[in-house]
Amino acid sequence: MAEANITLVTEFFLVAFTECPERALPLFLLFLFIYLITLLGNLGMIILIRMDHRLHTPMYFLLSHLSFMDICYSSVTVPQMMDVLLEHGAVLSYTRCAAQFFLFTFFGSIDCYLLATMAYDRYVAVCQPLLYVTIMTQKTRLSFVVGAYIAGLFSALVRTVSAFTLSFCGTNEIDFIFCDLPPLLKLTCGDSYTQEVVIIVFAIFVIPACMVVILVSYLFIIVAILRIPSAGGRAKTFSTCASHLTAVSLFFGTLIFMYLRDNSGQSSEEDRVVSVFYTTVIPMLNPLIYSLRNKEVKEALRKILNRIKLF
């Protein structure tokens, strides 16, 4: 009788931020502002890189793809979040929830791979500067990007199939901003051991594997910088890596906190705050980080603005 009374979930109801209706409009306007800045900032970065020949380098080629991923990554979650705030909740079909989870995982995985590739690019630039042009050829960097897209697609497919072959029963309410893995696992019933193992294994191949590449690359970079005799030379060399290191710290720091921890006793409020940061704030900050800390980007932007003034 107990098994017969279990109701399987066929749709999900997002209820994040609905406990305080008076906050709905201010939060909606805040997320709308952040989303518009994200779109303008990342699209502007892509256009700037394409227009200025001085930015036609491997690092900025990878950065343009990172900006494109940030636009896609944010667009999967932020409009959904704003809909939840306006409607005081949103109903998602099983298929739509699975599609959102797939796209979020796909774009997020590519982000991780691109940041790891950019760390390798900085390693070659600092540790093997004379061979940089021959190592980071157009064919090589294109291969890195295509590989990131293929690996992201494979990871997203496996994780989505594994997650949505689970049985969901009982309440269909998700106290979260979108269909993500931690809140979905709280709704599962029955034996889910095999699927969870597959999900964890593929998570290891994305976050920790990319972190190893980044950490090893920066270990060699730090050693190379310490060998530079002058303080000015060390500062100048490190400045070429500072923007990327800042972006990596923000992105992977929040992902580790969200996915690579025991969240059994964590509150939904804490999870929501962290998820808002890595899905909304970080995609907005990335173009600001790279534009404010990179001399080449600032000079290219100044050149474009001066050209506009002439008209």
mmCIF file of N, CA and C in Angstrom, residues 12-17 73-82 84 90 92 96-105 159 164 173-184 187 255 258-259 271-272 274-280:
data_model
loop_
_atom_site.group_PDB
_atom_site.id
_atom_site.type_symbol
_atom_site.label_atom_id
_atom_site.label_comp_id
_atom_site.label_asym_id
_atom_site.label_seq_id
_atom_site.Cartn_x
_atom_site.Cartn_y
_atom_site.Cartn_z
ATOM 1 N N PHE A 12 7.638 20.204 -12.253
ATOM 2 C CA PHE A 12 8.319 20.799 -11.105
ATOM 3 C C PHE A 12 7.844 22.238 -10.919
ATOM 4 N N PHE A 13 7.786 22.642 -9.660
ATOM 5 C CA PHE A 13 7.320 23.988 -9.320
ATOM 6 C C PHE A 13 8.447 24.726 -8.609
ATOM 7 N N LEU A 14 9.020 25.733 -9.293
ATOM 8 C CA LEU A 14 10.096 26.527 -8.713
ATOM 9 C C LEU A 14 9.503 27.581 -7.792
ATOM 10 N N VAL A 15 9.971 27.606 -6.554
ATOM 11 C CA VAL A 15 9.394 28.516 -5.557
ATOM 12 C C VAL A 15 10.443 29.415 -4.910
ATOM 13 N N ALA A 16 11.640 29.500 -5.491
ATOM 14 C CA ALA A 16 12.705 30.313 -4.892
ATOM 15 C C ALA A 16 12.293 31.771 -4.792
ATOM 16 N N PHE A 17 12.589 32.391 -3.655
ATOM 17 C CA PHE A 17 12.347 33.812 -3.373
ATOM 18 C C PHE A 17 10.856 34.165 -3.280
ATOM 19 N N TYR A 73 25.290 30.819 -20.791
ATOM 20 C CA TYR A 73 25.205 30.294 -19.429
ATOM 21 C C TYR A 73 24.212 31.099 -18.593
ATOM 22 N N SER A 74 24.326 32.428 -18.686
ATOM 23 C CA SER A 74 23.436 33.304 -17.924
ATOM 24 C C SER A 74 22.018 33.273 -18.481
ATOM 25 N N SER A 75 21.882 33.150 -19.803
ATOM 26 C CA SER A 75 20.557 33.184 -20.436
ATOM 27 C C SER A 75 19.718 31.956 -20.125
ATOM 28 N N VAL A 76 20.365 30.870 -19.732
ATOM 29 C CA VAL A 76 19.631 29.650 -19.375
ATOM 30 C C VAL A 76 18.902 29.817 -18.040
ATOM 31 N N THR A 77 19.483 30.607 -17.135
ATOM 32 C CA THR A 77 18.965 30.666 -15.768
ATOM 33 C C THR A 77 18.298 31.990 -15.389
ATOM 34 N N VAL A 78 18.870 33.119 -15.801
ATOM 35 C CA VAL A 78 18.380 34.414 -15.311
ATOM 36 C C VAL A 78 16.960 34.728 -15.780
ATOM 37 N N PRO A 79 16.606 34.557 -17.067
ATOM 38 C CA PRO A 79 15.204 34.796 -17.454
ATOM 39 C C PRO A 79 14.224 33.920 -16.688
ATOM 40 N N GLN A 80 14.614 32.667 -16.408
ATOM 41 C CA GLN A 80 13.769 31.780 -15.609
ATOM 42 C C GLN A 80 13.597 32.330 -14.198
ATOM 43 N N MET A 81 14.682 32.847 -13.646
ATOM 44 C CA MET A 81 14.641 33.420 -12.309
ATOM 45 C C MET A 81 13.700 34.624 -12.249
ATOM 46 N N MET A 82 13.767 35.471 -13.268
ATOM 47 C CA MET A 82 12.904 36.653 -13.306
ATOM 48 C C MET A 82 11.434 36.259 -13.466
ATOM 49 N N VAL A 84 10.087 33.508 -12.274
ATOM 50 C CA VAL A 84 9.670 33.024 -10.946
ATOM 51 C C VAL A 84 9.300 34.204 -10.056
ATOM 52 N N ALA A 90 7.015 29.246 -10.708
ATOM 53 C CA ALA A 90 6.922 28.848 -12.111
ATOM 54 C C ALA A 90 6.847 27.331 -12.208
ATOM 55 N N LEU A 92 7.449 24.018 -14.346
ATOM 56 C CA LEU A 92 8.236 23.491 -15.449
ATOM 57 C C LEU A 92 7.846 22.048 -15.708
ATOM 58 N N ARG A 96 11.038 20.226 -19.991
ATOM 59 C CA ARG A 96 11.650 21.548 -19.928
ATOM 60 C C ARG A 96 12.700 21.615 -18.826
ATOM 61 N N CYS A 97 12.438 20.978 -17.714
ATOM 62 C CA CYS A 97 13.409 20.940 -16.620
ATOM 63 C C CYS A 97 14.677 20.205 -17.059
ATOM 64 N N ALA A 98 14.489 19.080 -17.768
ATOM 65 C CA ALA A 98 15.635 18.311 -18.262
ATOM 66 C C ALA A 98 16.438 19.120 -19.274
ATOM 67 N N ALA A 99 15.742 19.863 -20.150
ATOM 68 C CA ALA A 99 16.420 20.679 -21.155
ATOM 69 C C ALA A 99 17.233 21.788 -20.492
ATOM 70 N N GLN A 100 16.653 22.415 -19.469
ATOM 71 C CA GLN A 100 17.379 23.474 -18.755
ATOM 72 C C GLN A 100 18.608 22.911 -18.051
ATOM 73 N N PHE A 101 18.451 21.757 -17.426
ATOM 74 C CA PHE A 101 19.582 21.116 -16.749
ATOM 75 C C PHE A 101 20.683 20.780 -17.750
ATOM 76 N N PHE A 102 20.300 20.250 -18.921
ATOM 77 C CA PHE A 102 21.277 19.893 -19.957
ATOM 78 C C PHE A 102 22.043 21.127 -20.432
ATOM 79 N N LEU A 103 21.321 22.199 -20.756
ATOM 80 C CA LEU A 103 21.974 23.401 -21.281
ATOM 81 C C LEU A 103 22.879 24.046 -20.241
ATOM 82 N N PHE A 104 22.405 24.093 -18.990
ATOM 83 C CA PHE A 104 23.219 24.667 -17.923
ATOM 84 C C PHE A 104 24.508 23.865 -17.746
ATOM 85 N N THR A 105 24.395 22.529 -17.738
ATOM 86 C CA THR A 105 25.570 21.672 -17.594
ATOM 87 C C THR A 105 26.496 21.802 -18.795
ATOM 88 N N ARG A 159 25.315 13.311 -17.802
ATOM 89 C CA ARG A 159 24.773 13.768 -16.528
ATOM 90 C C ARG A 159 23.256 13.967 -16.593
ATOM 91 N N PHE A 164 17.923 12.270 -14.996
ATOM 92 C CA PHE A 164 16.495 12.200 -15.296
ATOM 93 C C PHE A 164 16.001 10.786 -15.594
ATOM 94 N N GLU A 173 7.958 20.622 -5.408
ATOM 95 C CA GLU A 173 8.471 21.971 -5.204
ATOM 96 C C GLU A 173 9.993 21.977 -5.129
ATOM 97 N N ILE A 174 10.607 22.881 -5.889
ATOM 98 C CA ILE A 174 12.053 23.065 -5.871
ATOM 99 C C ILE A 174 12.337 24.475 -5.361
ATOM 100 N N ASP A 175 12.904 24.557 -4.171
ATOM 101 C CA ASP A 175 13.216 25.859 -3.580
ATOM 102 C C ASP A 175 14.568 26.320 -4.110
ATOM 103 N N PHE A 176 14.562 26.611 -5.430
ATOM 104 C CA PHE A 176 15.808 26.946 -6.106
ATOM 105 C C PHE A 176 15.472 27.818 -7.306
ATOM 106 N N ILE A 177 16.493 28.391 -7.956
ATOM 107 C CA ILE A 177 16.238 29.330 -9.044
ATOM 108 C C ILE A 177 16.118 28.648 -10.403
ATOM 109 N N PHE A 178 16.545 27.393 -10.513
ATOM 110 C CA PHE A 178 16.408 26.653 -11.765
ATOM 111 C C PHE A 178 16.574 25.161 -11.459
ATOM 112 N N CYS A 179 16.432 24.306 -12.483
ATOM 113 C CA CYS A 179 16.546 22.855 -12.295
ATOM 114 C C CYS A 179 18.015 22.467 -12.235
ATOM 115 N N ASP A 180 18.550 22.413 -11.037
ATOM 116 C CA ASP A 180 19.942 22.038 -10.836
ATOM 117 C C ASP A 180 20.001 20.724 -10.069
ATOM 118 N N LEU A 181 21.194 20.127 -10.033
ATOM 119 C CA LEU A 181 21.330 18.791 -9.466
ATOM 120 C C LEU A 181 21.039 18.697 -7.969
ATOM 121 N N PRO A 182 21.620 19.548 -7.101
ATOM 122 C CA PRO A 182 21.370 19.403 -5.659
ATOM 123 C C PRO A 182 19.894 19.402 -5.271
ATOM 124 N N PRO A 183 19.068 20.349 -5.757
ATOM 125 C CA PRO A 183 17.647 20.293 -5.378
ATOM 126 C C PRO A 183 16.907 19.121 -5.999
ATOM 127 N N LEU A 184 17.316 18.678 -7.187
ATOM 128 C CA LEU A 184 16.656 17.534 -7.820
ATOM 129 C C LEU A 184 16.909 16.251 -7.033
ATOM 130 N N LEU A 187 14.567 15.281 -4.296
ATOM 131 C CA LEU A 187 13.230 14.794 -4.641
ATOM 132 C C LEU A 187 13.233 13.338 -5.068
ATOM 133 N N LEU A 255 31.784 26.976 -7.531
ATOM 134 C CA LEU A 255 31.409 25.629 -7.975
ATOM 135 C C LEU A 255 31.815 24.567 -6.950
ATOM 136 N N MET A 258 29.489 24.615 -4.084
ATOM 137 C CA MET A 258 28.146 24.143 -4.409
ATOM 138 C C MET A 258 28.103 22.646 -4.642
ATOM 139 N N TYR A 259 29.079 22.105 -5.371
ATOM 140 C CA TYR A 259 28.972 20.731 -5.856
ATOM 141 C C TYR A 259 29.920 19.735 -5.197
ATOM 142 N N ASP A 271 22.255 27.740 -0.448
ATOM 143 C CA ASP A 271 22.445 27.245 -1.812
ATOM 144 C C ASP A 271 21.986 28.269 -2.845
ATOM 145 N N ARG A 272 20.873 28.939 -2.569
ATOM 146 C CA ARG A 272 20.347 29.922 -3.521
ATOM 147 C C ARG A 272 21.305 31.094 -3.683
ATOM 148 N N VAL A 274 24.551 31.145 -3.243
ATOM 149 C CA VAL A 274 25.727 30.701 -3.995
ATOM 150 C C VAL A 274 25.387 30.537 -5.468
ATOM 151 N N SER A 275 24.223 29.946 -5.764
ATOM 152 C CA SER A 275 23.830 29.720 -7.152
ATOM 153 C C SER A 275 23.613 31.034 -7.895
ATOM 154 N N VAL A 276 23.043 32.030 -7.213
ATOM 155 C CA VAL A 276 22.868 33.349 -7.836
ATOM 156 C C VAL A 276 24.228 33.944 -8.182
ATOM 157 N N PHE A 277 25.207 33.725 -7.318
ATOM 158 C CA PHE A 277 26.528 34.294 -7.550
ATOM 159 C C PHE A 277 27.173 33.694 -8.793
ATOM 160 N N TYR A 278 27.166 32.351 -8.935
ATOM 161 C CA TYR A 278 27.884 31.769 -10.066
ATOM 162 C C TYR A 278 27.073 31.753 -11.356
ATOM 163 N N THR A 279 25.761 31.912 -11.293
ATOM 164 C CA THR A 279 24.974 31.949 -12.521
ATOM 165 C C THR A 279 24.682 33.362 -13.003
ATOM 166 N N THR A 280 24.738 34.340 -12.098
ATOM 167 C CA THR A 280 24.320 35.704 -12.432
ATOM 168 C C THR A 280 25.452 36.713 -12.306
#
